[in-house]
mmCIF file of C-alpha atoms in Angstrom:
data_model
loop_
_atom_site.group_PDB
_atom_site.id
_atom_site.type_symbol
_atom_site.label_atom_id
_atom_site.label_comp_id
_atom_site.label_asym_id
_atom_site.label_seq_id
_atom_site.Cartn_x
_atom_site.Cartn_y
_atom_site.Cartn_z
ATOM 1 C CA MET A 63 41.647 19.616 20.494
ATOM 2 C CA LEU A 64 40.782 18.489 16.714
ATOM 3 C CA SER A 65 41.894 15.040 17.006
ATOM 4 C CA GLY A 66 39.972 14.508 20.207
ATOM 5 C CA THR A 67 36.838 15.434 18.003
ATOM 6 C CA ALA A 68 38.042 13.440 15.096
ATOM 7 C CA ASP A 69 38.209 10.712 18.023
ATOM 8 C CA VAL A 70 34.717 11.178 19.035
ATOM 9 C CA CYS A 71 33.253 11.166 14.989
ATOM 10 C CA GLN A 72 35.176 8.307 14.371
ATOM 11 C CA GLN A 73 33.109 6.852 17.491
ATOM 12 C CA VAL A 74 29.857 8.127 16.490
ATOM 13 C CA CYS A 75 30.142 7.002 13.233
ATOM 14 C CA HIS A 76 31.204 3.355 13.766
ATOM 15 C CA ARG A 77 28.320 3.111 16.010
ATOM 16 C CA LEU A 78 25.848 4.217 13.339
ATOM 17 C CA LEU A 79 27.294 2.520 10.441
ATOM 18 C CA GLN A 80 28.090 -1.215 10.607
ATOM 19 C CA SER A 81 28.638 -3.810 8.718
ATOM 20 C CA LYS A 82 27.892 -7.353 9.076
ATOM 21 C CA TYR A 83 28.298 -11.043 7.738
ATOM 22 C CA PHE A 84 24.754 -12.873 7.589
ATOM 23 C CA SER A 85 25.361 -16.566 6.094
ATOM 24 C CA THR A 86 21.849 -16.995 5.372
ATOM 25 C CA ALA A 87 18.843 -13.931 4.366
ATOM 26 C CA LYS A 88 16.835 -15.607 7.227
ATOM 27 C CA GLN A 89 19.705 -14.566 9.415
ATOM 28 C CA ALA A 90 19.580 -10.842 7.652
ATOM 29 C CA ILE A 91 16.006 -10.515 8.091
ATOM 30 C CA GLU A 92 15.720 -11.592 11.673
ATOM 31 C CA SER A 93 18.388 -8.909 12.357
ATOM 32 C CA ALA A 94 16.234 -5.936 10.844
ATOM 33 C CA GLY A 95 14.778 -4.933 13.905
ATOM 34 C CA GLU A 96 18.356 -3.637 15.303
ATOM 35 C CA PHE A 97 18.709 -1.354 12.573
ATOM 36 C CA ASP A 98 16.869 2.028 11.062
ATOM 37 C CA LEU A 99 18.136 1.258 7.465
ATOM 38 C CA LEU A 100 19.675 -2.205 6.679
ATOM 39 C CA ILE A 101 21.071 -2.543 2.871
ATOM 40 C CA LEU A 102 21.489 -6.616 1.916
ATOM 41 C CA ASP A 103 23.958 -6.757 -1.015
ATOM 42 C CA GLY A 104 22.257 -10.134 -2.525
ATOM 43 C CA PRO A 105 23.357 -11.955 -5.095
ATOM 44 C CA ALA A 106 21.960 -11.098 -8.878
ATOM 45 C CA ARG A 107 19.804 -13.796 -9.298
ATOM 46 C CA ALA A 108 16.734 -15.087 -8.502
ATOM 47 C CA SER A 109 17.533 -17.370 -5.575
ATOM 48 C CA LYS A 110 15.491 -18.376 -2.316
ATOM 49 C CA GLY A 111 17.563 -16.195 -0.478
ATOM 50 C CA THR A 112 16.592 -13.250 -3.024
ATOM 51 C CA SER A 113 12.941 -14.061 -2.737
ATOM 52 C CA GLU A 114 12.805 -13.901 1.373
ATOM 53 C CA ILE A 115 14.830 -10.576 0.970
ATOM 54 C CA ALA A 116 12.276 -8.950 -1.569
ATOM 55 C CA LYS A 117 9.086 -10.476 0.287
ATOM 56 C CA VAL A 118 10.015 -8.105 3.354
ATOM 57 C CA ALA A 119 12.057 -5.196 2.004
ATOM 58 C CA ASP A 120 10.973 -2.134 1.874
ATOM 59 C CA LEU A 121 12.457 -1.247 -1.479
ATOM 60 C CA ILE A 122 14.879 -3.274 -3.921
ATOM 61 C CA VAL A 123 17.654 -1.743 -5.969
ATOM 62 C CA GLN A 124 18.909 -3.875 -8.646
ATOM 63 C CA PRO A 125 22.431 -1.959 -10.197
ATOM 64 C CA THR A 126 22.416 -2.927 -13.813
ATOM 65 C CA GLY A 127 24.741 -2.194 -16.880
ATOM 66 C CA ALA A 128 23.404 -0.652 -20.084
ATOM 67 C CA SER A 129 23.826 -3.591 -22.550
ATOM 68 C CA LEU A 130 21.285 -6.346 -23.145
ATOM 69 C CA ASP A 131 23.697 -8.909 -21.736
ATOM 70 C CA ASP A 132 23.152 -6.908 -18.462
ATOM 71 C CA LEU A 133 19.607 -5.948 -18.963
ATOM 72 C CA VAL A 134 17.938 -9.208 -19.835
ATOM 73 C CA PRO A 135 18.605 -11.242 -16.917
ATOM 74 C CA ALA A 136 18.135 -7.966 -14.643
ATOM 75 C CA ILE A 137 14.448 -8.093 -15.807
ATOM 76 C CA LYS A 138 14.413 -11.553 -15.554
ATOM 77 C CA VAL A 139 14.923 -11.490 -11.811
ATOM 78 C CA PHE A 140 12.974 -8.989 -11.397
ATOM 79 C CA ASN A 141 9.824 -10.757 -13.150
ATOM 80 C CA ALA A 142 10.756 -13.703 -11.242
ATOM 81 C CA LEU A 143 10.007 -11.547 -7.963
ATOM 82 C CA VAL A 144 6.964 -10.404 -9.042
ATOM 83 C CA LYS A 145 5.667 -13.842 -10.113
ATOM 84 C CA GLU A 146 6.212 -14.778 -6.485
ATOM 85 C CA GLY A 147 4.062 -11.607 -5.022
ATOM 86 C CA VAL A 148 6.852 -8.979 -4.976
ATOM 87 C CA PRO A 149 4.656 -5.533 -5.929
ATOM 88 C CA ARG A 150 6.271 -3.702 -8.706
ATOM 89 C CA SER A 151 6.482 -0.716 -7.322
ATOM 90 C CA LYS A 152 9.147 -2.189 -4.775
ATOM 91 C CA LEU A 153 11.306 -2.779 -7.353
ATOM 92 C CA VAL A 154 13.798 -0.137 -9.292
ATOM 93 C CA PHE A 155 16.915 -0.212 -11.171
ATOM 94 C CA ALA A 156 20.194 1.865 -10.495
ATOM 95 C CA LEU A 157 21.952 2.301 -14.242
ATOM 96 C CA SER A 158 25.840 1.783 -14.157
ATOM 97 C CA ARG A 159 28.642 1.402 -16.376
ATOM 98 C CA VAL A 160 27.070 3.453 -19.023
ATOM 99 C CA GLY A 161 29.004 4.623 -22.167
ATOM 100 C CA THR A 162 26.912 7.309 -23.582
ATOM 101 C CA GLU A 163 24.181 8.891 -23.200
ATOM 102 C CA ALA A 164 22.197 7.293 -25.721
ATOM 103 C CA GLU A 165 22.842 3.987 -24.289
ATOM 104 C CA GLU A 166 21.622 5.472 -21.245
ATOM 105 C CA LEU A 167 18.467 6.407 -23.116
ATOM 106 C CA ASP A 168 17.843 3.159 -24.623
ATOM 107 C CA ALA A 169 18.739 1.115 -21.208
ATOM 108 C CA ARG A 170 15.910 3.419 -19.612
ATOM 109 C CA ALA A 171 13.215 2.673 -22.482
ATOM 110 C CA TYR A 172 14.143 -1.053 -22.387
ATOM 111 C CA ILE A 173 13.597 -1.113 -18.550
ATOM 112 C CA SER A 174 10.124 1.324 -18.717
ATOM 113 C CA ASP A 175 9.184 -1.277 -21.708
ATOM 114 C CA ALA A 176 9.552 -3.880 -19.229
ATOM 115 C CA GLY A 177 7.217 -2.024 -16.721
ATOM 116 C CA TYR A 178 9.752 -0.962 -14.121
ATOM 117 C CA GLU A 179 11.414 2.100 -12.842
ATOM 118 C CA THR A 180 14.692 3.400 -13.071
ATOM 119 C CA LEU A 181 16.928 5.765 -10.912
ATOM 120 C CA ALA A 182 17.325 9.411 -12.160
ATOM 121 C CA GLY A 183 21.067 9.495 -12.868
ATOM 122 C CA CYS A 184 23.454 6.743 -13.648
ATOM 123 C CA LEU A 185 27.109 6.046 -13.575
ATOM 124 C CA PHE A 186 28.899 6.380 -16.808
ATOM 125 C CA GLU A 187 31.459 3.949 -17.713
ATOM 126 C CA LYS A 188 35.098 6.129 -16.679
ATOM 127 C CA PRO A 189 37.861 5.450 -14.713
ATOM 128 C CA ALA A 190 37.479 8.293 -12.908
ATOM 129 C CA TYR A 191 34.989 6.643 -10.641
ATOM 130 C CA ARG A 192 37.333 3.257 -10.113
ATOM 131 C CA LYS A 193 40.157 5.855 -9.419
ATOM 132 C CA ALA A 194 38.091 7.624 -6.656
ATOM 133 C CA MET A 195 37.053 4.594 -5.068
ATOM 134 C CA ASN A 196 40.557 2.844 -4.991
ATOM 135 C CA SER A 197 41.710 6.776 -3.308
ATOM 136 C CA GLY A 198 38.720 5.735 -0.963
ATOM 137 C CA LEU A 199 36.872 8.469 -2.068
ATOM 138 C CA ALA A 200 32.917 8.368 -2.909
ATOM 139 C CA VAL A 201 31.649 8.269 -6.917
ATOM 140 C CA THR A 202 30.577 11.808 -5.971
ATOM 141 C CA GLU A 203 34.226 13.256 -5.571
ATOM 142 C CA THR A 204 36.194 12.573 -8.639
ATOM 143 C CA ARG A 205 37.933 15.428 -10.194
ATOM 144 C CA TYR A 206 35.347 15.666 -12.549
ATOM 145 C CA LYS A 207 32.221 18.304 -11.905
ATOM 146 C CA GLY A 208 29.889 16.313 -14.555
ATOM 147 C CA LEU A 209 30.938 13.178 -13.231
ATOM 148 C CA ASN A 210 30.070 14.074 -9.441
ATOM 149 C CA GLU A 211 27.112 15.623 -10.752
ATOM 150 C CA ARG A 212 25.904 12.564 -12.824
ATOM 151 C CA ALA A 213 26.829 10.373 -9.410
ATOM 152 C CA ASP A 214 25.092 12.867 -7.314
ATOM 153 C CA GLU A 215 21.903 12.795 -8.925
ATOM 154 C CA LEU A 216 21.779 8.800 -9.111
ATOM 155 C CA ILE A 217 22.508 8.847 -5.087
ATOM 156 C CA GLN A 218 20.059 11.507 -4.327
ATOM 157 C CA ALA A 219 17.188 9.529 -6.763
ATOM 158 C CA LEU A 220 17.635 6.995 -4.073
ATOM 159 C CA ILE A 221 17.437 8.881 -1.230
ATOM 160 C CA ASP A 222 14.012 9.984 -2.327
ATOM 161 C CA LYS A 223 13.154 6.744 -3.189
ATOM 162 C CA ILE A 224 14.131 5.436 0.344
ATOM 163 C CA GLY A 225 12.182 8.196 1.558
ATOM 164 C CA GLU A 226 9.042 7.821 -0.261
ATOM 165 C CA GLU A 227 9.052 4.302 1.681
#
């Protein structure tokens, strides 16, 4: 009985969650009507495709590390999108690979000074996250309660932000 239930759950999840490859941003945008939520993993640079996606997206989330080597180009991408007419309110950062809480605060201040929002929470640079993902688990399923709570805070902030749209 349980295996039958698992089979049904797997079939339902397969229909609910799909992964597709698109050769161009245009192809992805044209398929948007087929889905309730479309998540696109685009290049971390300002390109024609990035611009096309941003102009029709409800929300653009850009993951970034906390170093200036990560933050400076990330801000440049968002600045380019704003210059092309994308509202700042649609642009938000998610912090990952953060070393310390002080580094997190500095990164948040840098992003805020540039005029952009950062989601609450972050992913610290911890092997436990990689180990969880290598085992097929989510970043909220490490062996460490504190890391799970920080990851959950970030994910919940993203869910809340999507809900605002």
